[in-house]
Amino acid sequence: MKIRLHDKDFVPYLSETEIDKAVTSIADQINKNFQDKKPLFLAVLNGSFMFTSDLMKKIEIDCELSFVKLASYHGTQSSGEIKELIGLSDNIYNRHVIILEDIVDTGTTLGHLMEVLKTHDTASISIATLLLKPDVFKKKYPLHFVGMEIPNKFVVGYGLDYNESGRNLKAIYQLEE
Ligand code: 5GP
């Protein structure tokens, strides 16, 4: 069924069942690859909250979870937008860090986070994203766990918003052409 958020219409794209399959596939790989490594999940707010919650219920190995946020602000100089990482209070020294993202588009957001994390002596850094837009992603760094590849169209639901609306939707919807 079509839904309307603000001024735009969205049509169903990924069902709860399809999302669950993608989340399970990521969880299975992490359970296998990180046994005895006690990974530290770093979930990137806000969009990844629902994915994180569902994924964590499927993680069966010893692990920890922390939330970070990349806040945009405009610097006093004309250099444009700067991203500041908030919430990285845990000691990530020598830890196997797994970043949890809802969606990777150009990869710019994740690039900022990687830059910060690389300055810490972690044991490893992996990326798990529920969705990836491969036609847009042009960055060099590897994406280790990808739930689903989707076309370059704007999606909402399952944590993803359109001007803050739609995060509560259980399924994922695509902007109507
Ligand atoms: P990137 O920096 O990779 O270009 O964009 C990543 C961020 O942009 C995501 O974390 C998300 O907040 C937002 N984003 C990118 N594509 C979409 C989309 O299709 N729908 C929504 N709701 N947000 C998106």
mmCIF file of C-alpha atoms and ligand atoms in Angstrom:
data_model
loop_
_atom_site.group_PDB
_atom_site.id
_atom_site.type_symbol
_atom_site.label_atom_id
_atom_site.label_comp_id
_atom_site.label_asym_id
_atom_site.label_seq_id
_atom_site.Cartn_x
_atom_site.Cartn_y
_atom_site.Cartn_z
ATOM 1 C CA MET A 1 0.000 0.000 0.000
ATOM 2 C CA LYS A 2 1.199 3.467 -0.927
ATOM 3 C CA ILE A 3 2.122 5.854 1.895
ATOM 4 C CA ARG A 4 2.490 9.619 1.993
ATOM 5 C CA LEU A 5 5.180 11.406 4.035
ATOM 6 C CA HIS A 6 5.174 15.192 3.935
ATOM 7 C CA ASP A 7 4.790 16.060 0.226
ATOM 8 C CA LYS A 8 5.873 12.744 -1.293
ATOM 9 C CA ASP A 9 4.399 9.311 -2.053
ATOM 10 C CA PHE A 10 6.280 6.092 -1.404
ATOM 11 C CA VAL A 11 5.553 2.577 -2.650
ATOM 12 C CA PRO A 12 6.438 -0.727 -0.930
ATOM 13 C CA TYR A 13 9.908 -1.944 -1.869
ATOM 14 C CA LEU A 14 11.287 -4.445 0.681
ATOM 15 C CA SER A 15 8.980 -6.488 2.914
ATOM 16 C CA GLU A 16 9.618 -7.362 6.553
ATOM 17 C CA THR A 17 10.469 -10.904 5.424
ATOM 18 C CA GLU A 18 13.032 -9.716 2.887
ATOM 19 C CA ILE A 19 14.629 -7.397 5.445
ATOM 20 C CA ASP A 20 14.739 -10.216 8.006
ATOM 21 C CA LYS A 21 16.539 -12.465 5.514
ATOM 22 C CA ALA A 22 19.180 -9.801 4.868
ATOM 23 C CA VAL A 23 19.683 -9.165 8.599
ATOM 24 C CA THR A 24 19.969 -12.910 9.283
ATOM 25 C CA SER A 25 22.568 -13.318 6.561
ATOM 26 C CA ILE A 26 24.729 -10.553 8.077
ATOM 27 C CA ALA A 27 24.323 -12.004 11.584
ATOM 28 C CA ASP A 28 25.291 -15.509 10.407
ATOM 29 C CA GLN A 29 28.516 -14.227 8.865
ATOM 30 C CA ILE A 30 29.435 -12.179 11.936
ATOM 31 C CA ASN A 31 28.675 -15.100 14.293
ATOM 32 C CA LYS A 32 31.041 -17.238 12.228
ATOM 33 C CA ASN A 33 33.843 -14.726 11.594
ATOM 34 C CA PHE A 34 34.053 -13.118 15.034
ATOM 35 C CA GLN A 35 33.770 -16.059 17.397
ATOM 36 C CA ASP A 36 36.152 -15.535 20.356
ATOM 37 C CA LYS A 37 36.942 -12.000 19.145
ATOM 38 C CA LYS A 38 34.374 -10.191 21.289
ATOM 39 C CA PRO A 39 33.581 -7.568 18.633
ATOM 40 C CA LEU A 40 32.533 -4.048 19.556
ATOM 41 C CA PHE A 41 29.578 -2.938 17.425
ATOM 42 C CA LEU A 42 29.447 0.786 16.698
ATOM 43 C CA ALA A 43 25.968 1.643 15.466
ATOM 44 C CA VAL A 44 25.670 4.936 13.594
ATOM 45 C CA LEU A 45 22.609 6.886 14.755
ATOM 46 C CA ASN A 46 19.913 7.705 13.884
ATOM 47 C CA GLY A 47 19.045 5.552 10.895
ATOM 48 C CA SER A 48 20.620 2.303 12.064
ATOM 49 C CA PHE A 49 18.632 1.889 15.289
ATOM 50 C CA MET A 50 16.102 -0.641 13.979
ATOM 51 C CA PHE A 51 18.656 -2.648 12.000
ATOM 52 C CA THR A 52 20.923 -2.675 15.059
ATOM 53 C CA SER A 53 18.161 -3.906 17.336
ATOM 54 C CA ASP A 54 17.124 -6.737 15.013
ATOM 55 C CA LEU A 55 20.723 -7.705 14.234
ATOM 56 C CA MET A 56 21.749 -7.837 17.887
ATOM 57 C CA LYS A 57 18.961 -10.314 18.634
ATOM 58 C CA LYS A 58 20.583 -12.669 16.120
ATOM 59 C CA ILE A 59 24.172 -12.281 17.380
ATOM 60 C CA GLU A 60 25.053 -15.314 19.463
ATOM 61 C CA ILE A 61 28.697 -14.590 20.306
ATOM 62 C CA ASP A 62 30.044 -12.446 23.132
ATOM 63 C CA CYS A 63 30.004 -8.802 21.988
ATOM 64 C CA GLU A 64 29.534 -5.178 23.033
ATOM 65 C CA LEU A 65 27.431 -2.396 21.519
ATOM 66 C CA SER A 66 27.901 1.342 21.489
ATOM 67 C CA PHE A 67 26.208 4.154 19.549
ATOM 68 C CA VAL A 68 27.882 7.003 17.706
ATOM 69 C CA LYS A 69 26.537 9.921 15.761
ATOM 70 C CA LEU A 70 28.033 12.056 13.022
ATOM 71 C CA ALA A 71 26.778 15.563 13.524
ATOM 72 C CA SER A 72 27.023 18.080 10.711
ATOM 73 C CA TYR A 73 27.867 21.627 11.537
ATOM 74 C CA HIS A 74 29.137 24.561 9.587
ATOM 75 C CA GLY A 75 32.543 25.748 10.627
ATOM 76 C CA THR A 76 33.348 29.372 11.130
ATOM 77 C CA GLN A 77 35.480 29.312 8.001
ATOM 78 C CA SER A 78 34.167 28.949 4.488
ATOM 79 C CA SER A 79 35.355 25.354 4.197
ATOM 80 C CA GLY A 80 31.747 24.172 4.262
ATOM 81 C CA GLU A 81 30.299 21.244 6.153
ATOM 82 C CA ILE A 82 32.350 19.514 8.805
ATOM 83 C CA LYS A 83 31.387 16.232 10.411
ATOM 84 C CA GLU A 84 32.030 15.691 14.085
ATOM 85 C CA LEU A 85 31.903 12.273 15.688
ATOM 86 C CA ILE A 86 29.931 12.164 18.919
ATOM 87 C CA GLY A 87 29.795 9.328 21.403
ATOM 88 C CA LEU A 88 33.034 7.458 20.899
ATOM 89 C CA SER A 89 33.697 7.151 24.600
ATOM 90 C CA ASP A 90 34.522 3.453 24.786
ATOM 91 C CA ASN A 91 38.107 2.392 24.598
ATOM 92 C CA ILE A 92 38.436 0.879 21.153
ATOM 93 C CA TYR A 93 42.158 0.111 21.494
ATOM 94 C CA ASN A 94 42.905 -3.393 20.187
ATOM 95 C CA ARG A 95 39.195 -4.116 19.643
ATOM 96 C CA HIS A 96 37.535 -5.706 16.639
ATOM 97 C CA VAL A 97 35.188 -2.889 15.668
ATOM 98 C CA ILE A 98 32.146 -3.536 13.463
ATOM 99 C CA ILE A 99 30.403 -0.395 12.194
ATOM 100 C CA LEU A 100 26.641 -0.778 11.737
ATOM 101 C CA GLU A 101 25.060 1.429 9.061
ATOM 102 C CA ASP A 102 21.540 1.508 7.673
ATOM 103 C CA ILE A 103 22.515 2.559 4.171
ATOM 104 C CA VAL A 104 25.657 3.414 2.242
ATOM 105 C CA ASP A 105 25.097 5.798 -0.630
ATOM 106 C CA THR A 106 28.181 7.766 -1.766
ATOM 107 C CA GLY A 107 30.094 6.462 1.255
ATOM 108 C CA THR A 108 31.034 9.965 2.382
ATOM 109 C CA THR A 109 29.475 9.598 5.843
ATOM 110 C CA LEU A 110 31.272 6.331 6.471
ATOM 111 C CA GLY A 111 34.489 7.814 5.133
ATOM 112 C CA HIS A 112 34.437 10.457 7.881
ATOM 113 C CA LEU A 113 33.907 7.783 10.525
ATOM 114 C CA MET A 114 36.706 5.616 9.114
ATOM 115 C CA GLU A 115 39.113 8.555 9.219
ATOM 116 C CA VAL A 116 38.477 9.015 12.939
ATOM 117 C CA LEU A 117 38.613 5.302 13.754
ATOM 118 C CA LYS A 118 41.865 4.828 11.860
ATOM 119 C CA THR A 119 43.607 7.146 14.329
ATOM 120 C CA HIS A 120 42.868 4.622 17.101
ATOM 121 C CA ASP A 121 44.827 1.375 17.346
ATOM 122 C CA THR A 122 41.976 -1.028 16.757
ATOM 123 C CA ALA A 123 42.541 -4.752 16.111
ATOM 124 C CA SER A 124 40.327 -4.483 13.015
ATOM 125 C CA ILE A 125 37.571 -2.348 11.502
ATOM 126 C CA SER A 126 34.702 -3.965 9.582
ATOM 127 C CA ILE A 127 31.597 -2.435 8.057
ATOM 128 C CA ALA A 128 28.123 -3.965 8.061
ATOM 129 C CA THR A 129 25.414 -2.129 6.151
ATOM 130 C CA LEU A 130 21.861 -3.256 5.591
ATOM 131 C CA LEU A 131 21.599 -1.468 2.234
ATOM 132 C CA LEU A 132 24.101 -0.384 -0.396
ATOM 133 C CA LYS A 133 23.597 1.686 -3.539
ATOM 134 C CA PRO A 134 26.447 0.233 -5.636
ATOM 135 C CA ASP A 135 25.848 2.610 -8.553
ATOM 136 C CA VAL A 136 26.669 5.577 -6.323
ATOM 137 C CA PHE A 137 29.317 4.125 -4.001
ATOM 138 C CA LYS A 138 32.705 5.119 -5.382
ATOM 139 C CA LYS A 139 34.956 4.861 -2.342
ATOM 140 C CA LYS A 140 38.001 2.622 -2.046
ATOM 141 C CA TYR A 141 37.394 1.079 1.389
ATOM 142 C CA PRO A 142 35.822 -2.408 1.589
ATOM 143 C CA LEU A 143 32.266 -3.074 2.755
ATOM 144 C CA HIS A 144 32.509 -6.418 4.534
ATOM 145 C CA PHE A 145 28.857 -7.268 5.164
ATOM 146 C CA VAL A 146 26.117 -5.987 2.857
ATOM 147 C CA GLY A 147 22.505 -7.012 3.438
ATOM 148 C CA MET A 148 21.151 -5.968 0.068
ATOM 149 C CA GLU A 149 22.169 -3.930 -2.952
ATOM 150 C CA ILE A 150 19.518 -1.499 -4.162
ATOM 151 C CA PRO A 151 19.164 0.876 -7.116
ATOM 152 C CA ASN A 152 19.887 4.576 -6.738
ATOM 153 C CA LYS A 153 16.443 5.559 -5.502
ATOM 154 C CA PHE A 154 15.462 7.243 -2.266
ATOM 155 C CA VAL A 155 14.067 4.809 0.330
ATOM 156 C CA VAL A 156 12.388 5.235 3.718
ATOM 157 C CA GLY A 157 11.295 3.034 6.599
ATOM 158 C CA TYR A 158 13.002 0.588 8.970
ATOM 159 C CA GLY A 159 14.903 3.454 10.605
ATOM 160 C CA LEU A 160 15.380 5.505 7.439
ATOM 161 C CA ASP A 161 13.622 8.859 7.288
ATOM 162 C CA TYR A 162 12.326 11.452 4.901
ATOM 163 C CA ASN A 163 12.679 14.717 6.819
ATOM 164 C CA GLU A 164 12.481 12.707 10.073
ATOM 165 C CA SER A 165 9.245 10.918 9.118
ATOM 166 C CA GLY A 166 8.965 7.225 8.295
ATOM 167 C CA ARG A 167 11.570 5.807 10.676
ATOM 168 C CA ASN A 168 8.901 3.712 12.432
ATOM 169 C CA LEU A 169 7.785 1.798 9.319
ATOM 170 C CA LYS A 170 8.426 -1.955 9.527
ATOM 171 C CA ALA A 171 9.059 -2.311 5.789
ATOM 172 C CA ILE A 172 11.130 -0.249 3.337
ATOM 173 C CA TYR A 173 9.430 2.012 0.805
ATOM 174 C CA GLN A 174 10.732 3.644 -2.354
ATOM 175 C CA LEU A 175 9.981 7.131 -3.616
ATOM 176 C CA GLU A 176 7.293 6.914 -6.264
ATOM 177 C CA GLU A 177 8.513 7.978 -9.690
HETATM 178 P P1 5GP B 1 26.456 8.753 2.057
HETATM 179 O O1 5GP B 1 27.325 9.585 2.934
HETATM 180 O O2 5GP B 1 26.920 7.310 1.956
HETATM 181 O O3 5GP B 1 26.235 9.363 0.701
HETATM 182 O O4 5GP B 1 25.011 8.769 2.685
HETATM 183 C C1 5GP B 1 24.757 8.090 3.843
HETATM 184 C C2 5GP B 1 23.645 8.682 4.622
HETATM 185 O O5 5GP B 1 22.725 9.403 3.801
HETATM 186 C C3 5GP B 1 22.870 7.560 5.268
HETATM 187 O O6 5GP B 1 23.382 7.242 6.542
HETATM 188 C C4 5GP B 1 21.474 8.141 5.305
HETATM 189 O O7 5GP B 1 21.320 8.899 6.461
HETATM 190 C C5 5GP B 1 21.406 9.048 4.099
HETATM 191 N N1 5GP B 1 20.821 8.353 2.931
HETATM 192 C C6 5GP B 1 21.441 7.944 1.797
HETATM 193 N N2 5GP B 1 20.587 7.368 0.946
HETATM 194 C C7 5GP B 1 19.369 7.399 1.551
HETATM 195 C C8 5GP B 1 18.049 6.938 1.175
HETATM 196 O O8 5GP B 1 17.793 6.361 0.111
HETATM 197 N N3 5GP B 1 17.052 7.158 2.084
HETATM 198 C C9 5GP B 1 17.274 7.769 3.273
HETATM 199 N N4 5GP B 1 16.225 7.919 4.074
HETATM 200 N N5 5GP B 1 18.485 8.220 3.666
HETATM 201 C C10 5GP B 1 19.528 8.025 2.811
#
